[in-house]
Short mmCIF file of N, CA and C in Angstrom, two decimals:
data_model
loop_
_atom_site.label_atom_id
_atom_site.label_comp_id
_atom_site.label_asym_id
_atom_site.label_seq_id
_atom_site.Cartn_x
_atom_site.Cartn_y
_atom_site.Cartn_z
N GLN A 67 17.50 33.68 301.36
CA GLN A 67 16.95 33.84 300.16
C GLN A 67 17.44 34.98 299.61
N VAL A 68 17.70 34.58 298.33
CA VAL A 68 18.40 35.77 297.24
C VAL A 68 17.42 36.23 296.54
N GLN A 69 17.57 37.57 296.83
CA GLN A 69 16.83 38.47 295.98
C GLN A 69 17.64 39.56 295.23
N LEU A 70 17.07 39.53 293.75
CA LEU A 70 17.80 40.88 293.43
C LEU A 70 16.25 41.56 292.93
N VAL A 71 16.91 43.18 293.00
CA VAL A 71 15.84 44.20 292.90
C VAL A 71 16.46 45.31 292.02
N GLU A 72 15.60 45.60 290.97
CA GLU A 72 15.65 46.52 290.50
C GLU A 72 15.34 48.32 290.87
N SER A 73 15.71 48.86 290.26
CA SER A 73 15.53 50.23 290.53
C SER A 73 15.72 51.13 289.66
N GLY A 74 15.14 52.48 289.32
CA GLY A 74 15.73 53.56 288.39
C GLY A 74 15.27 53.53 287.04
N GLY A 75 14.06 52.91 286.75
CA GLY A 75 13.12 52.93 285.50
C GLY A 75 12.08 54.02 285.73
N GLY A 76 11.53 54.39 284.63
CA GLY A 76 10.69 55.23 284.57
C GLY A 76 10.62 55.80 283.18
N LEU A 77 9.85 57.11 282.58
CA LEU A 77 9.50 57.58 281.57
C LEU A 77 10.65 59.00 281.50
N VAL A 78 11.05 58.55 280.27
CA VAL A 78 12.10 59.87 279.68
C VAL A 78 11.88 59.96 278.10
N GLN A 79 12.18 61.00 278.03
CA GLN A 79 11.86 61.52 276.35
C GLN A 79 12.98 60.89 275.38
N ALA A 80 12.96 61.15 274.53
CA ALA A 80 14.20 60.46 273.42
C ALA A 80 15.23 61.27 273.74
N GLY A 81 16.36 60.74 273.75
CA GLY A 81 17.76 61.64 274.05
C GLY A 81 17.66 61.85 275.87
N GLY A 82 17.05 61.45 276.15
CA GLY A 82 17.54 61.43 277.61
C GLY A 82 18.01 60.23 278.30
N SER A 83 18.32 60.57 279.54
CA SER A 83 19.40 59.61 280.20
C SER A 83 18.66 58.64 281.86
N LEU A 84 18.90 57.44 282.00
CA LEU A 84 18.27 56.72 283.28
C LEU A 84 19.45 55.86 283.59
N ARG A 85 19.78 55.68 284.41
CA ARG A 85 20.72 55.10 285.55
C ARG A 85 19.69 54.12 286.31
N LEU A 86 19.90 52.57 285.81
CA LEU A 86 19.10 51.69 286.63
C LEU A 86 19.89 51.03 287.45
N SER A 87 19.76 50.74 288.84
CA SER A 87 20.45 49.94 289.78
C SER A 87 20.15 48.60 290.02
N CYS A 88 20.74 47.55 290.54
CA CYS A 88 20.25 46.49 290.99
C CYS A 88 20.92 46.24 292.08
N ARG A 89 20.44 45.75 293.12
CA ARG A 89 20.98 45.48 294.73
C ARG A 89 20.61 44.25 294.69
N ALA A 90 21.50 43.26 295.39
CA ALA A 90 21.26 42.05 295.60
C ALA A 90 21.42 41.78 296.95
N SER A 91 20.60 40.67 297.54
CA SER A 91 20.73 40.08 298.86
C SER A 91 21.04 39.25 299.52
N GLY A 92 21.37 38.41 300.13
CA GLY A 92 21.55 37.24 300.60
C GLY A 92 22.48 36.25 300.20
N ARG A 93 23.46 36.67 298.86
CA ARG A 93 24.99 36.65 298.99
C ARG A 93 25.42 37.63 298.41
N THR A 94 27.06 37.02 298.05
CA THR A 94 27.52 38.00 297.30
C THR A 94 28.02 37.37 295.72
N PHE A 95 28.12 38.54 294.88
CA PHE A 95 28.14 37.82 293.74
C PHE A 95 30.00 38.17 292.85
N ASN A 96 30.77 38.49 293.94
CA ASN A 96 32.09 38.84 293.60
C ASN A 96 32.69 37.78 292.25
N ASN A 97 32.27 36.60 292.40
CA ASN A 97 32.89 35.65 291.14
C ASN A 97 31.69 35.30 290.07
N TYR A 98 30.78 36.33 290.11
CA TYR A 98 29.88 35.99 289.09
C TYR A 98 29.80 37.25 287.30
N ALA A 99 29.37 36.93 286.56
CA ALA A 99 29.44 37.71 285.54
C ALA A 99 28.02 38.36 286.06
N LEU A 100 27.83 39.75 285.63
CA LEU A 100 26.56 40.48 286.08
C LEU A 100 26.14 40.95 284.67
N GLY A 101 24.72 41.28 284.45
CA GLY A 101 24.19 41.80 283.30
C GLY A 101 23.00 42.09 283.66
N TRP A 102 22.68 42.87 282.33
CA TRP A 102 21.05 43.45 281.87
C TRP A 102 20.34 43.29 281.28
N SER A 103 19.40 42.66 280.85
CA SER A 103 18.39 42.10 279.90
C SER A 103 17.45 43.27 279.51
N ARG A 104 16.83 42.85 278.37
CA ARG A 104 15.45 43.60 278.58
C ARG A 104 14.98 42.82 277.59
N GLN A 105 13.20 42.93 277.82
CA GLN A 105 12.10 42.35 276.97
C GLN A 105 11.04 43.38 276.56
N ALA A 106 11.08 43.67 274.94
CA ALA A 106 9.81 44.55 274.52
C ALA A 106 8.76 43.70 274.47
N PRO A 107 7.54 44.20 274.26
CA PRO A 107 6.44 43.11 274.01
C PRO A 107 6.65 43.03 272.47
N GLY A 108 6.57 41.74 272.07
CA GLY A 108 6.68 41.19 270.83
C GLY A 108 7.87 40.89 270.44
N LYS A 109 9.30 41.00 271.23
CA LYS A 109 10.00 40.70 270.82
C LYS A 109 10.56 39.37 272.10
N GLU A 110 12.45 38.94 271.59
CA GLU A 110 12.92 38.15 272.12
C GLU A 110 13.33 38.90 273.57
N ARG A 111 13.78 38.40 274.41
CA ARG A 111 14.67 39.02 275.67
C ARG A 111 15.97 38.99 275.03
N GLU A 112 17.12 39.87 275.68
CA GLU A 112 18.06 39.94 274.94
C GLU A 112 18.84 40.71 275.68
N PHE A 113 20.21 40.40 276.24
CA PHE A 113 21.26 40.88 276.95
C PHE A 113 21.55 42.05 276.59
N VAL A 114 21.25 43.32 276.94
CA VAL A 114 22.02 44.26 276.36
C VAL A 114 23.53 44.51 277.20
N ALA A 115 23.92 44.08 278.36
CA ALA A 115 25.00 44.77 278.54
C ALA A 115 25.73 43.62 279.87
N ILE A 116 26.44 42.89 279.62
CA ILE A 116 27.22 42.48 280.41
C ILE A 116 28.48 42.52 281.17
N ILE A 117 29.10 42.32 282.28
CA ILE A 117 30.43 42.76 282.69
C ILE A 117 30.76 41.68 283.60
N GLU A 118 31.89 40.78 283.02
CA GLU A 118 32.85 39.78 283.67
C GLU A 118 33.06 40.07 285.25
N SER A 119 33.31 39.17 285.98
CA SER A 119 33.48 38.91 287.30
C SER A 119 34.75 39.72 287.71
N SER A 120 35.80 39.77 287.02
CA SER A 120 37.02 41.07 287.15
C SER A 120 36.54 42.27 287.24
N GLY A 121 35.51 42.34 286.19
CA GLY A 121 35.41 44.20 285.88
C GLY A 121 36.26 44.61 284.86
N HIS A 122 36.90 43.67 284.53
CA HIS A 122 37.83 44.04 283.20
C HIS A 122 37.46 43.99 281.83
N SER A 123 36.29 43.00 281.40
CA SER A 123 35.57 43.19 280.26
C SER A 123 34.00 43.07 280.09
N THR A 124 33.87 44.31 279.28
CA THR A 124 32.18 44.21 279.07
C THR A 124 32.00 43.95 277.56
N TYR A 125 30.37 43.37 277.71
CA TYR A 125 29.79 43.33 276.44
C TYR A 125 28.71 43.94 276.23
N TYR A 126 28.46 44.93 275.16
CA TYR A 126 27.45 45.69 274.85
C TYR A 126 26.74 44.95 273.18
N ILE A 127 25.52 45.03 273.21
CA ILE A 127 24.93 44.33 271.85
C ILE A 127 24.98 45.78 270.82
N ASP A 128 25.16 45.56 269.31
CA ASP A 128 25.53 46.36 268.66
C ASP A 128 24.37 47.89 268.85
N SER A 129 23.38 47.84 268.96
CA SER A 129 22.37 48.15 268.68
C SER A 129 22.01 49.30 269.83
N THR A 130 23.10 49.47 270.89
CA THR A 130 23.29 50.38 272.13
C THR A 130 24.44 51.35 271.34
N GLU A 131 25.30 50.74 270.59
CA GLU A 131 26.16 52.21 270.09
C GLU A 131 26.88 53.46 271.14
N GLY A 132 27.51 52.35 272.22
CA GLY A 132 27.87 52.98 273.38
C GLY A 132 27.21 53.71 273.96
N ARG A 133 26.12 54.00 273.95
CA ARG A 133 25.12 54.49 274.70
C ARG A 133 24.93 54.06 276.11
N PHE A 134 25.13 53.01 276.40
CA PHE A 134 25.05 52.10 277.73
C PHE A 134 26.47 51.52 278.06
N THR A 135 26.31 51.95 279.83
CA THR A 135 27.74 51.65 280.43
C THR A 135 26.96 50.96 281.62
N ILE A 136 27.39 49.56 281.59
CA ILE A 136 27.51 49.06 282.97
C ILE A 136 28.56 48.93 283.56
N SER A 137 28.23 48.82 285.19
CA SER A 137 29.36 48.85 286.03
C SER A 137 29.01 47.93 287.65
N ARG A 138 29.84 47.72 288.45
CA ARG A 138 29.64 47.06 289.50
C ARG A 138 30.05 47.02 290.36
N ASP A 139 29.63 47.25 291.48
CA ASP A 139 30.28 47.67 293.33
C ASP A 139 30.09 46.66 293.94
N ASN A 140 30.78 45.67 293.81
CA ASN A 140 31.06 44.46 294.60
C ASN A 140 30.89 44.84 296.36
N ALA A 141 31.81 45.95 296.86
CA ALA A 141 31.22 46.09 298.14
C ALA A 141 29.70 45.90 298.58
N LYS A 142 29.20 46.79 297.80
CA LYS A 142 27.28 47.24 297.47
C LYS A 142 26.85 45.84 297.31
N THR A 143 27.42 44.79 296.65
CA THR A 143 26.51 43.64 295.83
C THR A 143 25.42 44.65 295.21
N ALA A 144 25.99 45.32 294.02
CA ALA A 144 25.03 46.36 293.25
C ALA A 144 25.74 46.29 291.93
N TRP A 145 24.97 46.29 290.65
CA TRP A 145 25.38 46.97 289.49
C TRP A 145 24.36 47.63 288.74
N TYR A 146 25.17 48.20 288.19
CA TYR A 146 24.38 49.47 287.28
C TYR A 146 24.43 49.61 285.59
N LEU A 147 23.50 50.02 285.35
CA LEU A 147 23.40 50.24 283.86
C LEU A 147 22.91 51.97 283.68
N GLU A 148 23.87 52.43 282.95
CA GLU A 148 24.09 54.34 282.69
C GLU A 148 23.43 54.00 281.44
N MET A 149 22.27 54.70 281.07
CA MET A 149 21.79 54.45 279.46
C MET A 149 21.55 55.83 279.33
N ASN A 150 22.21 56.48 278.39
CA ASN A 150 22.30 57.87 277.31
C ASN A 150 21.63 57.74 276.12
N ASN A 151 21.35 59.01 275.65
CA ASN A 151 20.91 59.24 274.59
C ASN A 151 19.79 58.12 274.04
N LEU A 152 18.54 57.89 274.94
CA LEU A 152 17.62 57.01 274.95
C LEU A 152 16.78 57.24 273.42
N LYS A 153 16.40 55.98 273.01
CA LYS A 153 15.43 55.88 271.63
C LYS A 153 14.21 55.14 272.33
N PRO A 154 13.19 55.27 271.66
CA PRO A 154 11.96 54.61 271.76
C PRO A 154 11.95 53.32 271.46
N GLU A 155 13.08 52.90 270.59
CA GLU A 155 13.12 51.14 270.66
C GLU A 155 13.84 50.57 272.07
N ASP A 156 14.29 52.01 272.84
CA ASP A 156 14.90 51.17 273.96
C ASP A 156 13.72 50.81 275.00
N THR A 157 12.32 51.21 274.44
CA THR A 157 11.28 50.73 275.76
C THR A 157 11.24 49.43 275.73
N ALA A 158 11.14 48.87 277.06
CA ALA A 158 11.19 47.52 277.56
C ALA A 158 11.14 47.16 278.78
N VAL A 159 11.22 46.29 279.35
CA VAL A 159 11.23 45.97 281.03
C VAL A 159 12.76 45.51 281.15
N TYR A 160 13.80 45.84 282.11
CA TYR A 160 14.91 45.53 282.32
C TYR A 160 15.16 44.79 283.33
N TYR A 161 15.77 43.44 283.34
CA TYR A 161 16.25 43.07 284.19
C TYR A 161 17.58 42.46 285.04
N CYS A 162 18.18 42.70 286.01
CA CYS A 162 19.16 42.51 285.92
C CYS A 162 19.57 40.65 286.39
N ALA A 163 20.80 40.16 286.27
CA ALA A 163 20.55 38.84 286.35
C ALA A 163 22.24 38.63 286.80
N ALA A 164 22.72 37.54 287.41
CA ALA A 164 23.73 36.98 287.64
C ALA A 164 24.03 35.56 287.45
N GLY A 165 25.22 35.31 286.58
CA GLY A 165 25.43 34.05 286.42
C GLY A 165 26.93 33.89 286.34
N ALA A 166 27.36 32.45 286.40
CA ALA A 166 28.61 31.78 286.89
C ALA A 166 29.71 32.57 285.58
N GLN A 167 29.31 32.48 284.37
CA GLN A 167 29.81 32.94 282.87
C GLN A 167 29.21 34.11 282.75
N PRO A 168 29.85 34.56 281.77
CA PRO A 168 29.00 35.84 280.91
C PRO A 168 28.55 35.26 279.91
N TYR A 169 27.49 34.74 280.28
CA TYR A 169 26.38 34.02 279.04
C TYR A 169 25.32 35.06 278.38
N THR A 170 25.38 34.94 277.21
CA THR A 170 24.26 35.61 276.42
C THR A 170 23.13 35.36 276.11
N GLU A 171 23.26 34.31 276.55
CA GLU A 171 21.93 33.15 276.60
C GLU A 171 20.94 33.14 278.07
N TYR A 172 19.86 33.82 277.89
CA TYR A 172 19.47 34.05 279.00
C TYR A 172 19.12 33.15 280.29
N ASP A 173 18.90 31.97 279.61
CA ASP A 173 18.37 30.71 280.05
C ASP A 173 19.46 30.15 281.11
N ARG A 174 20.60 30.62 280.56
CA ARG A 174 22.05 29.98 281.70
C ARG A 174 22.20 30.74 282.68
N TYR A 175 21.60 31.90 283.27
CA TYR A 175 21.67 32.87 284.16
C TYR A 175 21.02 32.21 285.47
N ASP A 176 21.69 32.14 286.52
CA ASP A 176 21.21 31.86 287.73
C ASP A 176 20.20 32.78 288.49
N TYR A 177 20.15 33.93 288.67
CA TYR A 177 19.32 34.58 289.48
C TYR A 177 19.17 35.73 288.48
N TRP A 178 17.78 36.17 288.81
CA TRP A 178 17.01 37.15 288.26
C TRP A 178 16.16 38.11 289.06
N GLY A 179 16.33 39.38 288.92
CA GLY A 179 15.05 40.46 289.57
C GLY A 179 13.92 40.23 289.05
N GLN A 180 12.86 41.13 289.39
CA GLN A 180 11.55 40.99 288.60
C GLN A 180 11.21 42.32 287.64
N GLY A 181 12.53 42.79 287.44
CA GLY A 181 12.34 43.67 286.30
C GLY A 181 11.66 45.41 286.79
N THR A 182 12.13 46.13 285.79
CA THR A 182 11.71 47.56 285.93
C THR A 182 11.64 48.39 284.56
N GLN A 183 10.37 49.17 284.37
CA GLN A 183 9.88 49.43 283.01
C GLN A 183 10.68 50.93 283.05
N VAL A 184 11.20 50.78 281.50
CA VAL A 184 11.75 51.50 281.29
C VAL A 184 11.00 52.25 279.58
N THR A 185 10.26 53.58 280.15
CA THR A 185 9.63 53.93 278.60
C THR A 185 9.68 55.33 278.08
N VAL A 186 10.33 54.88 276.65
CA VAL A 186 11.20 56.10 275.90
C VAL A 186 10.13 56.91 275.17
N SER A 187 9.77 58.06 275.53
CA SER A 187 8.63 58.71 274.46
C SER A 187 9.50 59.63 273.40
N SER A 188 8.69 59.71 271.93
CA SER A 188 9.24 60.61 271.28
C SER A 188 8.78 61.95 271.30
#
């Protein structure tokens, strides 16, 4: 049974920081692209950060403006999203995911976690 479990979400004031973690079990993802997506009420799901399997290339949406950093630790079968200078519009459920390629389409990913809530207050 393959499982992805997110942790690190919570409540934070605008300008604060959070570090999200995704820990996978059941298989390794060394050759997979790894990502973080989010979905806010009334908005479409979007990938905010993706890291290629080699770790040499990353992708971020424009709205993060360099505030988010994705990293991976293959030895721990884990990946992380460091979020700095958080804004109220970052409020969403954040999901980690793994896919064979660094897709930006959420329905192309093979594995998903259950999500962790991030709430940014003003």
